[in-house]
CSV table of C-alpha atoms in Angstrom, one decimal:
chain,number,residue,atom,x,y,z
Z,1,UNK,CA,76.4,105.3,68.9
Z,2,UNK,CA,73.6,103.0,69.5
Z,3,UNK,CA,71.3,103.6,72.0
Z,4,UNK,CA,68.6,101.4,73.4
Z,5,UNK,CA,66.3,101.6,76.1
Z,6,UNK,CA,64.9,98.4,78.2
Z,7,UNK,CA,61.8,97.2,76.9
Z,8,UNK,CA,59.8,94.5,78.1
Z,9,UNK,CA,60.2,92.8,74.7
Z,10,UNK,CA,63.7,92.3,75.3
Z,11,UNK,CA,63.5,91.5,78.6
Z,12,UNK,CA,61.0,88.2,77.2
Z,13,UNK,CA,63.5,87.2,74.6
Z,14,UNK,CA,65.9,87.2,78.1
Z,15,UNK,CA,63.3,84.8,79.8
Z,16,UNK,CA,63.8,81.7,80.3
Z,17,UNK,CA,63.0,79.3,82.3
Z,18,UNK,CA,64.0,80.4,85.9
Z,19,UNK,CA,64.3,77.2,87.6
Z,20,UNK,CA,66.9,75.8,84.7
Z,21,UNK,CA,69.0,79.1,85.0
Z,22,UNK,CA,69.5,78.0,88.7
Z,23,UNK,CA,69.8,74.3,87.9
Z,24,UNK,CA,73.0,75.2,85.2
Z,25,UNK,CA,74.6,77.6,87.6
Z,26,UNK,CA,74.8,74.6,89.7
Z,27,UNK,CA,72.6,76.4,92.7
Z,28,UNK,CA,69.8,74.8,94.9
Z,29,UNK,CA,66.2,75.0,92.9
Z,30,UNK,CA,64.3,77.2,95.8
Z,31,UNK,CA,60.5,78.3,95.1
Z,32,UNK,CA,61.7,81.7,96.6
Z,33,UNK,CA,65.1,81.9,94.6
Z,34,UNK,CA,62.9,81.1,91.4
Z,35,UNK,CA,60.6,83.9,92.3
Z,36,UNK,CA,63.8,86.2,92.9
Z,37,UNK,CA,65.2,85.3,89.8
Z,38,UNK,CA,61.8,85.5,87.9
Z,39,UNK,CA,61.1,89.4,89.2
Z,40,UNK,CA,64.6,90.2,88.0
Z,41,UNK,CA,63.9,88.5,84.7
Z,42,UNK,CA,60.6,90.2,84.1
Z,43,UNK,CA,61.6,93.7,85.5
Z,44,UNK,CA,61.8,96.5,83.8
Z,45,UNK,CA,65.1,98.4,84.1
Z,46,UNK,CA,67.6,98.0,87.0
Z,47,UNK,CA,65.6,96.9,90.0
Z,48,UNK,CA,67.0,97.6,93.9
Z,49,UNK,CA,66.4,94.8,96.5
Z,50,UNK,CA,64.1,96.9,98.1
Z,51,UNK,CA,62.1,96.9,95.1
Z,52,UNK,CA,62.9,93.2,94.2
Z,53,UNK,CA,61.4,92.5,97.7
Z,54,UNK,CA,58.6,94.3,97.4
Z,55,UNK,CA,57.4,92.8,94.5
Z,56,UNK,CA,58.5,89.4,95.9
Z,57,UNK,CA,56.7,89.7,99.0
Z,58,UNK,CA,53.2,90.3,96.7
Z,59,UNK,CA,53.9,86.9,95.5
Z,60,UNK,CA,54.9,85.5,98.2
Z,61,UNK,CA,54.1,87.4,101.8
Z,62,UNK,CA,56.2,85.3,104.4
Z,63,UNK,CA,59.4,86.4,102.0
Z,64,UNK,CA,62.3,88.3,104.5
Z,65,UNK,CA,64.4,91.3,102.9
Z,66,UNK,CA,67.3,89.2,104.4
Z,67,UNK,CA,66.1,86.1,102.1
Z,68,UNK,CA,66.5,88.5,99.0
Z,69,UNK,CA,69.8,90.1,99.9
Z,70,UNK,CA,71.4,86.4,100.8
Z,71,UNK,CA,69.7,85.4,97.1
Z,72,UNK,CA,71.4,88.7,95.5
Z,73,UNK,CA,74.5,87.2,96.5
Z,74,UNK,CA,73.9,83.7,95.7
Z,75,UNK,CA,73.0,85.0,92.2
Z,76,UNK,CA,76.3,87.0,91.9
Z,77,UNK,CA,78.3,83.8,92.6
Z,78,UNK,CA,77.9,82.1,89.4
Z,79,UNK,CA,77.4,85.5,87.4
Z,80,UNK,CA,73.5,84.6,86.8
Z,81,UNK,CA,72.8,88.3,88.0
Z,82,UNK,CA,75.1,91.9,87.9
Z,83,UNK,CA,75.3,94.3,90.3
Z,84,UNK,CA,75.2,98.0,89.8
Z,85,UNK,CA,75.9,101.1,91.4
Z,86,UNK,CA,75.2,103.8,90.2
Z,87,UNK,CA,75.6,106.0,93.5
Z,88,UNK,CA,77.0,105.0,97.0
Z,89,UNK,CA,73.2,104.3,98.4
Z,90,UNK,CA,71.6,102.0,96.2
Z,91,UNK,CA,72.7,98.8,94.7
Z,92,UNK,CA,71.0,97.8,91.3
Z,93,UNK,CA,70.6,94.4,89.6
Z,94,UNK,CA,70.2,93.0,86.0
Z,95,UNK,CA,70.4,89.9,84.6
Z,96,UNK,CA,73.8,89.1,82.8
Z,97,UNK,CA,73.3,90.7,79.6
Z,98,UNK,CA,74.6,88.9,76.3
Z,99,UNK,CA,76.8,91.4,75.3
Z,100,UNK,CA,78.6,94.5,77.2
Z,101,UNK,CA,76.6,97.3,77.7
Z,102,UNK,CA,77.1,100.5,79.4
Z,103,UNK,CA,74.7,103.6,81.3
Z,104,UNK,CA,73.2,106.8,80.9
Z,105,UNK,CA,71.5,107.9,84.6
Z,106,UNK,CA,69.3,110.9,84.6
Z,107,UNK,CA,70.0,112.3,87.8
Z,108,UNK,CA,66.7,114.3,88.5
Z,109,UNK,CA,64.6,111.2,87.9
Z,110,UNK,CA,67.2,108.3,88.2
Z,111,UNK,CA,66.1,106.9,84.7
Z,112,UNK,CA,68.5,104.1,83.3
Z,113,UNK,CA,69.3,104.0,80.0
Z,114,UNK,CA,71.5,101.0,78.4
Z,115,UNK,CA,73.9,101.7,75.5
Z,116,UNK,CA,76.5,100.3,73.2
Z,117,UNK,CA,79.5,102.3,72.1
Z,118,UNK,CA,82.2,100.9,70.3
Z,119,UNK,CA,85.0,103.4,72.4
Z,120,UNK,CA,85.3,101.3,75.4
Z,121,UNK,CA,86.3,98.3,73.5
Z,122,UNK,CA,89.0,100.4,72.0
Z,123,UNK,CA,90.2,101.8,75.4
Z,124,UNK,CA,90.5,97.8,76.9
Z,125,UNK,CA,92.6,97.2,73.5
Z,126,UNK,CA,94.7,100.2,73.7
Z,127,UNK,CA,95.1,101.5,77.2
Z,128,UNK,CA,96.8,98.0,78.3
Z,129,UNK,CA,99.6,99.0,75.6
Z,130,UNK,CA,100.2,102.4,77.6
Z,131,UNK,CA,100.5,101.5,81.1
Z,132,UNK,CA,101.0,97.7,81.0
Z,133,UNK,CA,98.0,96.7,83.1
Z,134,UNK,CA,95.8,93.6,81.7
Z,135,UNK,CA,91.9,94.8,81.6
Z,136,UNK,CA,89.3,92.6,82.5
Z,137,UNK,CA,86.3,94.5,82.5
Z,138,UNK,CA,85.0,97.8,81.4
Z,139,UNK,CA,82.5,100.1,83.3
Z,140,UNK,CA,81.1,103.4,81.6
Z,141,UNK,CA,78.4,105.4,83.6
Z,142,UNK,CA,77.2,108.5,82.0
Z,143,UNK,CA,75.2,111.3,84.0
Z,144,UNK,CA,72.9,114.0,83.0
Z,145,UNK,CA,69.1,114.8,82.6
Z,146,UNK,CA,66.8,113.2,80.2
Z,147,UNK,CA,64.5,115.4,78.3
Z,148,UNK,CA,61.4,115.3,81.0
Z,149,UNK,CA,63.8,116.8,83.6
Z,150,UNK,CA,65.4,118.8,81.3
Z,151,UNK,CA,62.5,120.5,80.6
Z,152,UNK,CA,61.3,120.2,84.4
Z,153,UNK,CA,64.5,122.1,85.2
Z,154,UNK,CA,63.4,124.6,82.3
């Protein structure tokens, strides 16, 4: 099993330029979508838009949490950004990743941690055979607690 955390290195070879990502998805070139987009591009790990906004709103002050939800969804749209959830209460967003990846949440700290595994591409090839459904996406979310809380828990 690979395993790889989000790094900031990765998230750089992910940059781009912001205001072509919007510009190929079609959507309206916006200082404040740029910004949105930006932050997601920069963050590190799967940002809320409570924590998008925050950040936003040091950039920009007269940005409204209702301006960064209606972006969210914008974003969705053309698939620039995914949405998470990895409980009922909070909503997460990524940029869409180049290939498939899949979760580990620590649930005393709520540390996300991306990784590949070759099983669920087995499961979309096989599973379809069985009960004669056509797959078009995969979700895998692991939890548990990673080795701080762990040892917190002690």
């Amino acid at each position: 099993m690979q395993v790889r955390s989000i790094s900031n290195n990765q998230s750089q070879k992910k940059r781009g330029s912001s205001q072509l990502a919007l510009r190929k998805s079609g959507k309206r070139v916006t200082s404040q979508r740029a910004l949105i987009l930006d932050i997601i591009q920069k963050g590190k790990g799967h940002l809320d838009a409570d924590e998008i906004y925050r950040r936003a709103r040091a950039i920009q002050p007269r940005i409204s949490l209702s301006t960064v939800y209606r972006t969210l969804k914008v974003f969705k749209e053309p698939g620039l950004i995914e949405e998470l959830r990895f409980d009922d209460s909070h909503h997460h967003y990524e940029m869409k990743p180049a290939r498939k990846h899949y979760h580990l949440v620590c649930l005393g700290c709520g540390k996300v941690i991306e990784f590949q595994y070759p099983l669920a591409r087995h499961l979309k090839r096989s599973v379809p055979e069985v009960k004669d459904i056509e797959i078009v996406d995969a979700e895998l979310r692991l939890t548990g607690y990673c080795p701080q809380c762990r040892q917190k828990k002690g």
